[in-house]
Amino acid sequence: MQRRTFFWLCLLAYAVLIGWQAFALPDQVPAHLDILGKATRWHGRTAHVVQALAIGAFVALVLVGTARWLPRLPPSQVNVPNVGYWMRPENHPRMISMMREDLAGIGAATFLLLTIVMSAVGAVARGRVLPGGFTISVVGLYCVGLLAWAVWLYVGPRYRVPQA
């Protein structure tokens, strides 16, 4: 599956979850979970839904806006391996396409994280107890995965100069 398609599917899953939560959650919802997954602060369901929609909209706008803005970046602002090769006019469109795919992958992972976290918030609101260390495990896995992917993008084959 293409990363862009996966991004839009993850965004849709997040939106559907928040839409469902707007009607299915109790009046009080956790506003914050600690690293063990226990609620430390509560607020109303409406505040939860508004906050979740604002977070989702902000993340989507930043990612989609960045993807649209990429072609306008001056060469001095591009941080990609082998920048001399990729900034040539004949290679630049391919680099922009690859970077947009990579942003879509980051976006998909981020919306997957947000969906898992908001699902956990909903579960706690409905009286479930999360496994110990749930929150730190999920966020830690996301951070380690994102860092590993960034390193792979930088040192791996994706942005190497193709062999003639």
Tab-separated table of C-alpha atoms in Angstrom:
chain	number	residue	atom	x	y	z
A	1	MET	CA	0.000	0.000	0.000
A	2	GLN	CA	1.274	3.458	-0.840
A	3	ARG	CA	2.291	5.630	2.085
A	4	ARG	CA	-0.056	8.400	0.981
A	5	THR	CA	-3.013	6.038	0.947
A	6	PHE	CA	-2.016	4.696	4.359
A	7	PHE	CA	-1.770	8.276	5.663
A	8	TRP	CA	-5.324	9.077	4.553
A	9	LEU	CA	-6.621	5.791	5.986
A	10	CYS	CA	-4.967	6.494	9.359
A	11	LEU	CA	-6.374	10.035	9.336
A	12	LEU	CA	-9.828	8.635	8.547
A	13	ALA	CA	-9.542	6.056	11.345
A	14	TYR	CA	-8.650	8.846	13.777
A	15	ALA	CA	-11.582	10.992	12.630
A	16	VAL	CA	-14.023	8.065	12.893
A	17	LEU	CA	-12.766	7.254	16.398
A	18	ILE	CA	-13.194	10.842	17.573
A	19	GLY	CA	-16.627	11.020	15.938
A	20	TRP	CA	-17.651	7.866	17.768
A	21	GLN	CA	-16.214	9.158	21.043
A	22	ALA	CA	-18.285	12.339	20.712
A	23	PHE	CA	-21.396	10.240	21.357
A	24	ALA	CA	-20.174	7.116	23.161
A	25	LEU	CA	-17.944	8.364	25.965
A	26	PRO	CA	-19.209	9.326	29.413
A	27	ASP	CA	-19.465	12.975	30.423
A	28	GLN	CA	-16.020	12.962	32.089
A	29	VAL	CA	-12.969	11.910	30.073
A	30	PRO	CA	-9.286	11.742	31.077
A	31	ALA	CA	-7.468	14.888	30.007
A	32	HIS	CA	-4.088	13.330	30.754
A	33	LEU	CA	-2.661	9.854	31.262
A	34	ASP	CA	0.568	9.345	33.160
A	35	ILE	CA	3.333	7.037	31.943
A	36	LEU	CA	1.565	4.074	33.512
A	37	GLY	CA	-1.712	4.849	31.720
A	38	LYS	CA	-3.585	6.194	34.767
A	39	ALA	CA	-5.726	9.314	34.503
A	40	THR	CA	-4.215	12.262	36.362
A	41	ARG	CA	-6.629	14.950	35.166
A	42	TRP	CA	-10.197	14.869	33.818
A	43	HIS	CA	-12.332	17.150	31.660
A	44	GLY	CA	-15.656	17.029	29.843
A	45	ARG	CA	-16.359	14.907	26.767
A	46	THR	CA	-16.910	18.009	24.618
A	47	ALA	CA	-13.523	19.416	25.614
A	48	HIS	CA	-11.940	16.051	24.770
A	49	VAL	CA	-13.541	15.941	21.322
A	50	VAL	CA	-12.664	19.573	20.523
A	51	GLN	CA	-9.087	19.054	21.690
A	52	ALA	CA	-8.715	15.808	19.718
A	53	LEU	CA	-10.110	17.420	16.563
A	54	ALA	CA	-7.803	20.426	16.981
A	55	ILE	CA	-4.767	18.156	17.413
A	56	GLY	CA	-5.731	16.098	14.370
A	57	ALA	CA	-6.387	19.163	12.228
A	58	PHE	CA	-3.093	20.763	13.273
A	59	VAL	CA	-1.067	17.624	12.492
A	60	ALA	CA	-2.828	17.141	9.145
A	61	LEU	CA	-2.368	20.781	8.140
A	62	VAL	CA	1.321	20.792	9.057
A	63	LEU	CA	2.020	17.576	7.133
A	64	VAL	CA	-0.084	18.376	4.066
A	65	GLY	CA	1.132	21.986	4.047
A	66	THR	CA	4.748	20.885	4.267
A	67	ALA	CA	4.263	18.414	1.418
A	68	ARG	CA	2.806	21.170	-0.763
A	69	TRP	CA	5.548	23.619	0.234
A	70	LEU	CA	8.484	21.280	-0.540
A	71	PRO	CA	8.946	22.288	-4.206
A	72	ARG	CA	9.407	25.918	-3.144
A	73	LEU	CA	12.321	25.230	-0.800
A	74	PRO	CA	15.599	26.793	-1.893
A	75	PRO	CA	18.497	24.314	-2.214
A	76	SER	CA	20.183	25.767	0.868
A	77	GLN	CA	17.193	24.662	2.972
A	78	VAL	CA	17.078	21.049	1.760
A	79	ASN	CA	18.654	18.504	4.088
A	80	VAL	CA	18.904	15.311	2.084
A	81	PRO	CA	21.862	13.038	1.411
A	82	ASN	CA	23.573	13.814	-1.896
A	83	VAL	CA	21.854	17.187	-2.130
A	84	GLY	CA	23.962	18.125	-5.173
A	85	TYR	CA	22.498	15.223	-7.138
A	86	TRP	CA	18.915	15.649	-5.965
A	87	MET	CA	18.779	19.414	-6.567
A	88	ARG	CA	19.622	19.082	-10.249
A	89	PRO	CA	16.584	20.074	-12.329
A	90	GLU	CA	16.219	16.592	-13.829
A	91	ASN	CA	16.287	14.879	-10.384
A	92	HIS	CA	14.444	17.428	-8.273
A	93	PRO	CA	10.876	16.251	-9.078
A	94	ARG	CA	11.760	12.681	-8.055
A	95	MET	CA	13.269	13.922	-4.778
A	96	ILE	CA	10.138	15.974	-4.026
A	97	SER	CA	7.977	12.918	-4.709
A	98	MET	CA	10.124	10.762	-2.423
A	99	MET	CA	10.080	13.369	0.354
A	100	ARG	CA	6.285	13.649	0.077
A	101	GLU	CA	6.014	9.872	0.414
A	102	ASP	CA	8.258	10.006	3.480
A	103	LEU	CA	6.124	12.763	5.028
A	104	ALA	CA	3.043	10.639	4.374
A	105	GLY	CA	4.724	7.767	6.208
A	106	ILE	CA	5.491	10.027	9.172
A	107	GLY	CA	1.913	11.282	9.082
A	108	ALA	CA	0.492	7.763	8.996
A	109	ALA	CA	2.630	6.731	11.970
A	110	THR	CA	1.612	9.873	13.848
A	111	PHE	CA	-2.114	9.355	13.234
A	112	LEU	CA	-1.734	5.714	14.199
A	113	LEU	CA	-0.154	6.868	17.470
A	114	LEU	CA	-2.905	9.434	18.037
A	115	THR	CA	-5.581	6.820	17.355
A	116	ILE	CA	-4.045	4.392	19.843
A	117	VAL	CA	-3.653	7.083	22.500
A	118	MET	CA	-7.192	8.412	22.038
A	119	SER	CA	-8.519	4.840	22.122
A	120	ALA	CA	-6.714	4.366	25.435
A	121	VAL	CA	-8.200	7.607	26.765
A	122	GLY	CA	-11.638	6.347	25.758
A	123	ALA	CA	-11.010	2.982	27.399
A	124	VAL	CA	-9.996	4.633	30.674
A	125	ALA	CA	-13.043	6.915	30.484
A	126	ARG	CA	-15.236	3.811	30.200
A	127	GLY	CA	-13.642	2.236	33.285
A	128	ARG	CA	-10.958	-0.017	31.801
A	129	VAL	CA	-7.545	-0.229	33.394
A	130	LEU	CA	-4.644	-0.060	30.967
A	131	PRO	CA	-1.719	-2.451	31.329
A	132	GLY	CA	1.144	-0.975	33.351
A	133	GLY	CA	3.509	1.084	31.240
A	134	PHE	CA	1.063	1.234	28.320
A	135	THR	CA	1.473	4.928	27.556
A	136	ILE	CA	5.250	5.007	27.786
A	137	SER	CA	5.487	1.821	25.724
A	138	VAL	CA	3.321	3.172	22.902
A	139	VAL	CA	4.957	6.594	22.796
A	140	GLY	CA	8.428	5.069	23.223
A	141	LEU	CA	7.846	2.634	20.359
A	142	TYR	CA	6.700	5.523	18.164
A	143	CYS	CA	9.780	7.611	19.024
A	144	VAL	CA	12.245	4.747	18.555
A	145	GLY	CA	10.562	3.744	15.304
A	146	LEU	CA	10.604	7.303	13.984
A	147	LEU	CA	14.261	7.738	14.905
A	148	ALA	CA	15.207	4.416	13.296
A	149	TRP	CA	13.312	5.344	10.146
A	150	ALA	CA	15.001	8.764	9.980
A	151	VAL	CA	18.437	7.166	10.326
A	152	TRP	CA	17.559	4.596	7.653
A	153	LEU	CA	16.397	7.364	5.320
A	154	TYR	CA	19.651	9.223	5.820
A	155	VAL	CA	22.140	6.351	5.575
A	156	GLY	CA	20.104	3.772	3.664
A	157	PRO	CA	19.617	3.347	-0.056
A	158	ARG	CA	16.587	5.607	-0.509
A	159	TYR	CA	18.463	8.846	-1.277
A	160	ARG	CA	21.674	7.350	-2.647
A	161	VAL	CA	22.800	8.443	-6.075
A	162	PRO	CA	21.590	5.727	-8.480
A	163	GLN	CA	24.275	3.760	-10.277
A	164	ALA	CA	24.467	4.645	-13.953
